[in-house]
Coordinates of C-alpha atoms in Angstrom, one line a residue:
X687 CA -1.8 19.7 0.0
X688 CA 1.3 19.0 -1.5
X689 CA 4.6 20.5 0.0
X690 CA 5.6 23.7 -1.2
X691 CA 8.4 25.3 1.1
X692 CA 8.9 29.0 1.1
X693 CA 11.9 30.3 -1.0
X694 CA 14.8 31.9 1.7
X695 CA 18.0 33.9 0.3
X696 CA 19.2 33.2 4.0
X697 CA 22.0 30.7 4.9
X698 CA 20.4 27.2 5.7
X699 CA 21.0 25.7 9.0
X700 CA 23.6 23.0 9.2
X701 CA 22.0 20.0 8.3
X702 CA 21.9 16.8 10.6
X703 CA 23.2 14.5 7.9
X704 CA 23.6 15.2 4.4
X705 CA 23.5 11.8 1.5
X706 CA 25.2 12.3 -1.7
X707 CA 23.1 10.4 -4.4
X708 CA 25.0 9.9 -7.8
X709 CA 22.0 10.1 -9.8
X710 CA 18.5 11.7 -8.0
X711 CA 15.0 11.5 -9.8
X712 CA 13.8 15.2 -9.4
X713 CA 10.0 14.7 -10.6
X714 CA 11.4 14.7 -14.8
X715 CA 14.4 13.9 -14.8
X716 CA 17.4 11.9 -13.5
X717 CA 19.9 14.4 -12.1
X718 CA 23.6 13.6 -11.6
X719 CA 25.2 14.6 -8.5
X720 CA 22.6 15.5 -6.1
X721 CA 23.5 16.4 -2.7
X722 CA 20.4 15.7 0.2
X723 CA 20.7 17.5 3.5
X724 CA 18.4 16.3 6.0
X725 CA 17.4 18.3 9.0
X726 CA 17.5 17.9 12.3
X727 CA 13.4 16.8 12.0
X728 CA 13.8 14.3 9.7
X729 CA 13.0 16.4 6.7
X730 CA 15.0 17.5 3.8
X731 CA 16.6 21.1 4.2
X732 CA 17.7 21.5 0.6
X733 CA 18.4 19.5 -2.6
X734 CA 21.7 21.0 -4.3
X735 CA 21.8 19.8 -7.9
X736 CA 25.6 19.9 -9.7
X737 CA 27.7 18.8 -7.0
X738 CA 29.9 16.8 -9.0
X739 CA 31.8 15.2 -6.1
X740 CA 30.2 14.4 -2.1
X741 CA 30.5 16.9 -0.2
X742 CA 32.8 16.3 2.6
X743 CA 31.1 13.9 5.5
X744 CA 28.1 13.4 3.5
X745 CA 26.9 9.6 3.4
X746 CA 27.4 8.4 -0.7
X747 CA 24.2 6.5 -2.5
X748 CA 25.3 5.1 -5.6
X749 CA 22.7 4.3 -8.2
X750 CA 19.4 6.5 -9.1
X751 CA 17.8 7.3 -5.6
X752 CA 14.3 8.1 -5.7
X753 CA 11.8 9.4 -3.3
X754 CA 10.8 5.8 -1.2
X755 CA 7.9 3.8 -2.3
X756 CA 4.3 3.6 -1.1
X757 CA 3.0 0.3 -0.8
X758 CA -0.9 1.3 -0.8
X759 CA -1.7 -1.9 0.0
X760 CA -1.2 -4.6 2.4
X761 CA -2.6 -7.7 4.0
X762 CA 0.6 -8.7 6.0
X763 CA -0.9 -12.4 6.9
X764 CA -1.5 -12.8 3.2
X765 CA 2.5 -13.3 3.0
X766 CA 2.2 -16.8 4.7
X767 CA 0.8 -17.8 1.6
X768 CA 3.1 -17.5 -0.8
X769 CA 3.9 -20.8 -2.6
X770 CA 1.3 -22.8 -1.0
X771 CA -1.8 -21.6 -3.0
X772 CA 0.3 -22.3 -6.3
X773 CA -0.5 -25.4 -6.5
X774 CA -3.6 -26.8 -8.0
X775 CA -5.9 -24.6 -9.7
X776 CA -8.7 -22.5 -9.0
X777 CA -10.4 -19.0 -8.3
X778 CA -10.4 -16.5 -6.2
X779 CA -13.1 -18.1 -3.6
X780 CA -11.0 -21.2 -3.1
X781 CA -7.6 -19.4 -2.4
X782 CA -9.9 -17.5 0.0
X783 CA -10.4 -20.7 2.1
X784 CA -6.6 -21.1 2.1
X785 CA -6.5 -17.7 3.6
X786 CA -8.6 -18.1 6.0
X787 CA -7.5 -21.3 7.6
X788 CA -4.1 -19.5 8.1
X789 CA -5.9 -16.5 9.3
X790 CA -7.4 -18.7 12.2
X791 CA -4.0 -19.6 13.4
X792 CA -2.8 -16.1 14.3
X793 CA -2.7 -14.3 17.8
X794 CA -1.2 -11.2 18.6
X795 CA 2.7 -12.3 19.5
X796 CA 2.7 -14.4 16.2
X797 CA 1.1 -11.8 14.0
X798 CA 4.0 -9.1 15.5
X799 CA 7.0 -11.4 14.1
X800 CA 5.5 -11.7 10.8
X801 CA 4.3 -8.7 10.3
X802 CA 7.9 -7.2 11.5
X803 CA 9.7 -10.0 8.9
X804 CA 7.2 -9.0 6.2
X805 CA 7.6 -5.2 6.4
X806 CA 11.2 -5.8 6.8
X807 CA 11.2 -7.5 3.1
X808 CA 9.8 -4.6 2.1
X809 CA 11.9 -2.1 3.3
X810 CA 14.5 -4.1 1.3
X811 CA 12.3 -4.1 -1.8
X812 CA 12.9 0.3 -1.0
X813 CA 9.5 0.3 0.7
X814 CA 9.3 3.2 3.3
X815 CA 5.3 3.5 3.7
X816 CA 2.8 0.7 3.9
X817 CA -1.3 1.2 3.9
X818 CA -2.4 -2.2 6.4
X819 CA -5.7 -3.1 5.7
X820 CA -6.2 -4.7 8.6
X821 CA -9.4 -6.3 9.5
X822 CA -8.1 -9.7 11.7
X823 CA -9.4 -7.5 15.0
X824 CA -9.8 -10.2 17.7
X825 CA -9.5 -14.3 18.8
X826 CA -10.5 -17.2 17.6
X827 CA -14.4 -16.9 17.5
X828 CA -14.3 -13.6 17.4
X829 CA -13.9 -12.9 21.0
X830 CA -12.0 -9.8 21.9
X831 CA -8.4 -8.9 23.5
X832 CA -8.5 -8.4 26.8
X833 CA -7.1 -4.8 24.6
X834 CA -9.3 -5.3 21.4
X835 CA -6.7 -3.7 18.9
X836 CA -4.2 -6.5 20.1
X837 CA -4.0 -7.2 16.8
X838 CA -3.5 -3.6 15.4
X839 CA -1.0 -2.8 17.5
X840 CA 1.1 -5.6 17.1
X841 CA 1.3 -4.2 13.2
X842 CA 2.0 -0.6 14.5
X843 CA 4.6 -2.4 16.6
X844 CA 6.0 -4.5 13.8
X845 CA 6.3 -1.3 11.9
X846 CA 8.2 0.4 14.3
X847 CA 10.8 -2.4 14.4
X848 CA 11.6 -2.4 11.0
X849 CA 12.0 1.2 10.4
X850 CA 9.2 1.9 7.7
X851 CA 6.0 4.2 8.1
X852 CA 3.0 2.4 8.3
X853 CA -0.9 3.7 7.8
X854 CA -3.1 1.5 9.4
X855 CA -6.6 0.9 8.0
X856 CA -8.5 -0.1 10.3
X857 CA -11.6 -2.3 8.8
X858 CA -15.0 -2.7 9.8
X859 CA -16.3 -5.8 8.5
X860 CA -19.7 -7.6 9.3
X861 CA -20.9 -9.5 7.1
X862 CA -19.7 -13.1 6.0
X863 CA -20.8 -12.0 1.9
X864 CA -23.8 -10.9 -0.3
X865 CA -25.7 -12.7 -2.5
X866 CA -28.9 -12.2 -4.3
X867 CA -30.4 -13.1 -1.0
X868 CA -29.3 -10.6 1.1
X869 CA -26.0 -10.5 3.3
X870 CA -24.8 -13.4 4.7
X871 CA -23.7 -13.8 8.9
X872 CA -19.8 -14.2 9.6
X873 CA -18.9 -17.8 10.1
X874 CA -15.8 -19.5 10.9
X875 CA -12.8 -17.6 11.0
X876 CA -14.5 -14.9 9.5
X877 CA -15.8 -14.1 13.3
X878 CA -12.1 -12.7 14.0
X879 CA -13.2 -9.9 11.7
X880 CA -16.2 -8.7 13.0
X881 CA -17.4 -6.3 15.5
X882 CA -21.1 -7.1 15.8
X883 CA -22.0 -3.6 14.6
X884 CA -20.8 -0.4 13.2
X885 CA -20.8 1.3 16.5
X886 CA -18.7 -1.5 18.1
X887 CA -16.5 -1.0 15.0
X888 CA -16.4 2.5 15.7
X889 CA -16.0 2.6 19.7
X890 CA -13.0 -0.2 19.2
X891 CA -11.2 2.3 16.1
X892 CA -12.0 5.3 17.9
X893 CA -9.1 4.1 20.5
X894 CA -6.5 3.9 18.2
X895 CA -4.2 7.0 17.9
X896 CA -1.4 7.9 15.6
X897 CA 2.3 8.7 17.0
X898 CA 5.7 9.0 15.8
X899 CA 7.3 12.2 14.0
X900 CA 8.8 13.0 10.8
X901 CA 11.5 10.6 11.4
X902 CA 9.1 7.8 12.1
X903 CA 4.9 7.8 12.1
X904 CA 2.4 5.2 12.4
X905 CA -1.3 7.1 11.2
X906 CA -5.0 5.9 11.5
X907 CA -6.9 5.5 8.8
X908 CA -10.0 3.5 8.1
X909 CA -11.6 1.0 5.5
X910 CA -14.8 -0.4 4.4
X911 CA -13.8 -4.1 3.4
X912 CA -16.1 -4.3 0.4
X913 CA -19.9 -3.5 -0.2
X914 CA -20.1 -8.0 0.4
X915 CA -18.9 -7.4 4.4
X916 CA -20.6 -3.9 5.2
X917 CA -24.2 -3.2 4.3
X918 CA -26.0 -0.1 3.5
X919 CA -28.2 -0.4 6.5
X920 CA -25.1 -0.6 8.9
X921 CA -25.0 2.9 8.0
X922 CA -22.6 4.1 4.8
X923 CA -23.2 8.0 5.6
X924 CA -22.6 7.5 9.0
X925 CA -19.6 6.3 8.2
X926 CA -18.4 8.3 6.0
X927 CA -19.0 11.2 8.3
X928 CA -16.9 9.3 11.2
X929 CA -14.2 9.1 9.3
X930 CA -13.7 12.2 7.4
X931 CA -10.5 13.6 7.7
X932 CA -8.4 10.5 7.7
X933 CA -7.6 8.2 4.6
X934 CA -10.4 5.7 3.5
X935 CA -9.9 2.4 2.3
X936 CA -12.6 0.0 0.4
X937 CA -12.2 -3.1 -1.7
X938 CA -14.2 -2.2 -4.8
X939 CA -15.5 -4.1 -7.7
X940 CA -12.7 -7.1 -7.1
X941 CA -14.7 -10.3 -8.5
X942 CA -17.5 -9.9 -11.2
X943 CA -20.0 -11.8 -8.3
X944 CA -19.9 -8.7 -5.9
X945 CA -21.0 -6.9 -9.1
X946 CA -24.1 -9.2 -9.5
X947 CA -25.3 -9.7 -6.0
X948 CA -24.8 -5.8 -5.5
X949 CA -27.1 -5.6 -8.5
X950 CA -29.5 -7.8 -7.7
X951 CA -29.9 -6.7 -4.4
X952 CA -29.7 -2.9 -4.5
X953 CA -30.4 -2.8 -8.3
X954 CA -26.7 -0.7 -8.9
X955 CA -22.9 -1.2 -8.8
X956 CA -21.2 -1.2 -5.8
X957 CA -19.9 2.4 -6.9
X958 CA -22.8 3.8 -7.3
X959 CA -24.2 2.9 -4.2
X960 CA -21.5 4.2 -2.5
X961 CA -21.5 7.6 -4.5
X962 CA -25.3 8.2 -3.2
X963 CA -24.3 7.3 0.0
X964 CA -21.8 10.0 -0.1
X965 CA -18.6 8.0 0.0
X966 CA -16.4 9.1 -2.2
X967 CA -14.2 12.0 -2.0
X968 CA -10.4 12.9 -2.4
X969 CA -9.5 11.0 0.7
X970 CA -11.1 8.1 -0.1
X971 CA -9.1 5.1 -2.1
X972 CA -10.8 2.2 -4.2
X973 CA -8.7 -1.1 -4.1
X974 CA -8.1 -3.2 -6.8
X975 CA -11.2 -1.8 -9.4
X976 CA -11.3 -4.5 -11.5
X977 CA -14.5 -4.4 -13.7
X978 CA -16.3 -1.3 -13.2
X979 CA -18.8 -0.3 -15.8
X980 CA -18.4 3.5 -17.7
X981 CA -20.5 5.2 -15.4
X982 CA -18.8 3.8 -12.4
X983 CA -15.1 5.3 -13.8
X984 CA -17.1 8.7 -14.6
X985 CA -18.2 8.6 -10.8
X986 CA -14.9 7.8 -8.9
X987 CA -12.6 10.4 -11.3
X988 CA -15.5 13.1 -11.0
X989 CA -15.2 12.6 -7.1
X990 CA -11.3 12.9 -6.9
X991 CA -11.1 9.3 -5.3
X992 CA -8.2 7.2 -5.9
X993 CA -7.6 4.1 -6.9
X994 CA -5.4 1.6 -5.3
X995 CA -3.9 -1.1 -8.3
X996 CA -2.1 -4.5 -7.3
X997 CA -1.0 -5.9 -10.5
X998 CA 0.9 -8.6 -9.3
X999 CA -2.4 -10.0 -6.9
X1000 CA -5.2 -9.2 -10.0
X1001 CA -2.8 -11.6 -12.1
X1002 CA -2.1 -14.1 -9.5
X1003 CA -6.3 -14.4 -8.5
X1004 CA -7.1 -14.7 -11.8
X1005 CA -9.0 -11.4 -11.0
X1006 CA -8.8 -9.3 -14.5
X1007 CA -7.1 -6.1 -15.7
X1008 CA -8.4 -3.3 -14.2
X1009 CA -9.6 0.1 -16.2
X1010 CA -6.4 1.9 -14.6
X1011 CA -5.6 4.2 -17.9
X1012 CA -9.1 5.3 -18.2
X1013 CA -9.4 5.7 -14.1
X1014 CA -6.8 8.3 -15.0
X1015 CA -8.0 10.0 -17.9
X1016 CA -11.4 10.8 -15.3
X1017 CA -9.7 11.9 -12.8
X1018 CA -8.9 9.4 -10.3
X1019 CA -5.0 9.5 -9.5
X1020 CA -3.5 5.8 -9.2
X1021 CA -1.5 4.6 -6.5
X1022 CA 0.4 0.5 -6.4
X1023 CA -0.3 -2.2 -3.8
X1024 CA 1.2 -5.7 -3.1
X1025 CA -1.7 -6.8 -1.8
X1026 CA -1.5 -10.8 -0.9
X1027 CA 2.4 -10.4 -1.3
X1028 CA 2.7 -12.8 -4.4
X1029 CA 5.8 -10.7 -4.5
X1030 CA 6.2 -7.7 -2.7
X1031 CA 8.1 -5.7 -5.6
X1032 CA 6.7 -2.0 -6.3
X1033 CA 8.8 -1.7 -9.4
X1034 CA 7.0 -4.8 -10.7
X1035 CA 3.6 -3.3 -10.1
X1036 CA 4.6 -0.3 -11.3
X1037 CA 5.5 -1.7 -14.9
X1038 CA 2.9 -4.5 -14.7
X1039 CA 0.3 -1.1 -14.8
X1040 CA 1.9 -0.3 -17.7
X1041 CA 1.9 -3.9 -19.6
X1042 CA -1.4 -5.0 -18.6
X1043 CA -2.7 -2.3 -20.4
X1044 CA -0.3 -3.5 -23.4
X1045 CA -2.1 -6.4 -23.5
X1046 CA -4.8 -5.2 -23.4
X1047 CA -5.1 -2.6 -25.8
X1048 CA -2.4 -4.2 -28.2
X1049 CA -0.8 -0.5 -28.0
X1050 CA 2.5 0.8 -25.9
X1051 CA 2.8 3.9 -23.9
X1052 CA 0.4 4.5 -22.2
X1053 CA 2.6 5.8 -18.9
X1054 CA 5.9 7.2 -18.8
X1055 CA 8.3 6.0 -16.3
X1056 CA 8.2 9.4 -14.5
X1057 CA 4.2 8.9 -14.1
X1058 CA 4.8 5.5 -13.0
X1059 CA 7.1 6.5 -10.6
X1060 CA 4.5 9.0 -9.3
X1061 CA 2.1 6.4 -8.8
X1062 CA 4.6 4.1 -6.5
X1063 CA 5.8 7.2 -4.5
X1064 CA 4.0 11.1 -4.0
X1065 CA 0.0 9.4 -4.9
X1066 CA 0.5 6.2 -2.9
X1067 CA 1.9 8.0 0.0
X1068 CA -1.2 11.0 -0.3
X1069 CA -3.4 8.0 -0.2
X1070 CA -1.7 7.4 3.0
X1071 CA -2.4 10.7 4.6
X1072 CA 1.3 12.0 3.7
X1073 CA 1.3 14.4 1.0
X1074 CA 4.6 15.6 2.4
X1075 CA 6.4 12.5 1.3
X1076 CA 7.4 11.0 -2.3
X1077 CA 9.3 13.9 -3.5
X1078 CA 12.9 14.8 -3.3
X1079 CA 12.1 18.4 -2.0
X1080 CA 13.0 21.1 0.6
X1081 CA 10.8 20.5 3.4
X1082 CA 9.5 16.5 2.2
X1083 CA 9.9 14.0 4.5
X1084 CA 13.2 12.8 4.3
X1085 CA 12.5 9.0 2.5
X1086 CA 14.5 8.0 -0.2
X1087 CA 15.2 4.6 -1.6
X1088 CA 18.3 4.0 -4.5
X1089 CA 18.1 1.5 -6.8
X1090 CA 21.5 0.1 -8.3
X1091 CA 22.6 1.1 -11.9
X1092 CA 25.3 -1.4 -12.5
X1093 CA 23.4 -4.8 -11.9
X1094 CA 22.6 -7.3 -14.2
X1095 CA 19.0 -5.9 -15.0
X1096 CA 20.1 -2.7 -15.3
X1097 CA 23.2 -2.0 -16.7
X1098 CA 23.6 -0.3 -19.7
X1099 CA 21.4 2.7 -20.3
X1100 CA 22.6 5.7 -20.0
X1101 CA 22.0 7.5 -17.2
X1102 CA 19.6 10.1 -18.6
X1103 CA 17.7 7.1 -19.1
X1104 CA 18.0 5.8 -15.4
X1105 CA 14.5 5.9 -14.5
X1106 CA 13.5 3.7 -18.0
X1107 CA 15.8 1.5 -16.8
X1108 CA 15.0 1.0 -13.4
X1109 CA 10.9 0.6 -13.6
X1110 CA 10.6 -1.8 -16.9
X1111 CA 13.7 -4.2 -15.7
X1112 CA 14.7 -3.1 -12.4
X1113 CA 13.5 -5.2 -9.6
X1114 CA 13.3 -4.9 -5.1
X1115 CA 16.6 -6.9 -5.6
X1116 CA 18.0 -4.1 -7.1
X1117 CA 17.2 -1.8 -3.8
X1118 CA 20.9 -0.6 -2.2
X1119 CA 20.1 2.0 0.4
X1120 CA 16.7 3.2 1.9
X1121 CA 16.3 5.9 4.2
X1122 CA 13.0 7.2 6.5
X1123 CA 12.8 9.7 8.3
X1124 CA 17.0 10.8 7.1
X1125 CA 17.9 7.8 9.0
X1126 CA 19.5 4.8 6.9
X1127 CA 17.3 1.5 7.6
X1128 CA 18.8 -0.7 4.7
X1129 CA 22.8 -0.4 3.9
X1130 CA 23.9 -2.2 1.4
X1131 CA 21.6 -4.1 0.5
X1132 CA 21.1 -5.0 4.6
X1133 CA 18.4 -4.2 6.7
X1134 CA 20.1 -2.3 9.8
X1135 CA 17.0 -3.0 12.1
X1136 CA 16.4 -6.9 11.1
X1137 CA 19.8 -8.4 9.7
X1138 CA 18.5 -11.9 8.8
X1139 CA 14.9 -11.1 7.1
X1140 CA 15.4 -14.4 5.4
X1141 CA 15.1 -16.5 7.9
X1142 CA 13.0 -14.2 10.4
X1143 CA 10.2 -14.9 7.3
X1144 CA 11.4 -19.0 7.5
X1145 CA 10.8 -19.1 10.8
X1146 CA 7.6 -17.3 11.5
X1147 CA 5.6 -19.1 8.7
X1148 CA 6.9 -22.4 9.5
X1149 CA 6.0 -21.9 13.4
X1150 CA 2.1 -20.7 12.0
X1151 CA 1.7 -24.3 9.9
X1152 CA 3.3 -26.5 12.8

């Protein structure tokens, strides 16, 4: 449930560390002067609206600072591919061979310093939450770790060193595909994924805990790849039951094929099968959601499931435009992803939502930058399992990211107009401070924790291709 704090008339405790913020988004509104004191437990104590000038001591962010951003959606290998599968042309099944060769390369010390340099870039794009479907589980052939979540816990690791939250979804996947024949075996690299079986799956995600506190968390959730890599004979109820409680991940509807060989096999969408298998619920997130049929929108909003968008990855796969405004209108709240990172930019997904509908519909406004802004911070982190974060609110976690006002993209506006300004031409290069947890990670436009991210991200992919 959201967090809604008990009103005191007592005296608030002195806070650990308090932030000034020049301009503050407050839910509908950009606020000037907005004093944040942080307490002790990472969280915010109070939020103090007209205080024309920082208070004495407090630490000064100049700009709009917002609650941080929620990247829904991650493949952190994926980033090794930027650039390289841009050239030539193609679909979404060749650049998945490119993928998997560099997928096959990867062991746990080398997956750590990417991941660390990749969520690092984020945090300087004002990142302060990531959701890591993660489904590269063991070595080359698929044998196991002599600890089988190697793999996952060099991400929770990677997390931890640069500063930002991090939900990992752990993902069972055993199958290599569906066609109209049936499901297919894993081959090649694809045997890193698997487990042999749900229970395997199970017994090997049942071992993963979450730690941290408010000032820091890594939590444990759980994803279905797609309805191609888990059949319904492995056991969807089963599933579903194992993992209630804890956020749910599944790649749905992606590529018009899955659509097909879902049909042809189980004579429905991949929704609806799903849906009778009692999948979907208000902890459970849909990625990407790209062509869904009437009924199959009607089923997800009617269930309270959301759905996971990654503008920026549907545009660069040649994948479609996703039903996103009419996901809404049924009831399915929207969170952002960067999915393959062909950027990782949440202010660029958030407005692509908005302009991929443009172009769609040939009509404007269909989201307000305050609904955007929901989508990239409070319902990306709830699909995370944190409700408690993406508002600037007594007893929120205390994550906040401020984006500058006086840069090239967006000067200008005024500032009751800040938040226009910052999702349809603001841009991660525009992120000044970030803060998790009350604790400043970025300064600056610096990452405190990683100082060169530049060249920690040169480095690591060039050592994976040598």
């Amino acid at each position: 449930m959201p967090v809604t704090p008990a009103v005191s008339t007592a005296a608030p405790a002195a806070p650990a560390v308090s932030y000034w913020a020049e301009h503050a988004w407050l839910e509908t509104r950009a606020e000037p002067g907005v004093a944040l004191d942080v307490r002790a437990d990472g969280r915010i104590g109070a939020v103090r609206t007209g205080t024309t000038a920082p208070p004495p001591g407090a630490e000064i962010l100049r700009g709009l600072t917002i609650p941080g951003l929620a990247n829904t959606h991650s493949h952190a290998f994926h980033r090794a591919l930027r650039g390289t599968v841009q050239v030539g042309t193609g679909t979404f099944w060749t650049w998945r061979e490119v993928m998997y060769r560099t997928a096959s390369r990867l062991t746990p010390e080398s997956y750590h310093a990417l991941a660390r340099a990749v969520y690092a870039e984020m945090a300087l794009a004002g990142i302060t939450a990531v959701g890591e479907f993660h489904y590269l589980h063991h070595g080359p052939g698929g044998t196991p770790y002599a600890d089988p979540n190697a793999m996952g816990e060099a991400l929770l690791a990677a997390a931890a060193d640069a500063g930002i939250r991090i939900t990992l979804l752990d993902t069972v996947y055993l199958h290599g595909g569906l066609t109209r024949d049936g499901h297919q075996p894993l081959k090649g690299p694809q045997l890193r994924f698997g487990d042999g079986s749900a229970d395997a799956w199970y017994d090997r995600w049942s071992r993963l805990k979450p730690r941290g506190d408010a000032r820091w968390d890594a939590g444990i959730g759980a994803a279905v790849h797609s309805v191609r890599a888990f059949a319904h004979r492995d056991g969807y109820e089963e599933f579903a039951a194992r993992t209630d409680g804890v956020p749910v991940h599944v790649h749905l509807s992606e590529q018009p094929a899955e659509n097909e060989a879902c049909l042809a096999v189980h004579g429905c969408s991949p929704t609806r099968l799903l849906a009778d298998s009692g999948f979907w619920k208000p902890t459970t997130t849909a990625v990407h959601a790209t062509h869904l049929t009437d009924e199959d929108i009607r089923v997800l909003g009617a269930s309270g499931a959301g759905v996971c968008m990654c503008p920026t990855t549907e545009r660069d796969l040649a994948d479609g435009i996703g039903p996103a405004a009419a996901l809404q209108r049924a009831g399915s709240p929207l969170s952002l992803g960067s999915d393959s990172h062909a950027v990782i930019d949440l202010l660029e997904e958030a407005r692509a939502l908005e302009l991929h509908e443009r172009l769609r519909t040939r009509t404007r406004g269909h989201w307000t930058a305050a609904a955007l802004l929901r989508a990239a911070t409070a319902d990306g982190h709830a699909s995370l399992g944190r409700p408690d974060a993406g508002r600037l609110e007594p007893g929120a976690l205390a994550d906040f990211t401020t984006v500058a006002l006086d840069s090239v993209r967006t000067a200008g506006p005024v500032p009751r107009l800040a938040p226009e300004a910052v999702v349809f031409a603001g841009t991660g290069a525009d992120v000044r401070e970030v803060v998790v947890g009350g604790r400043r990670i970025v300064r600056s436009g610096v990452h405190e924790l990683v100082p060169d991210v530049a060249s920690e991200l040169g480095s690591t992919i060039a050592a994976l291709r040598s």
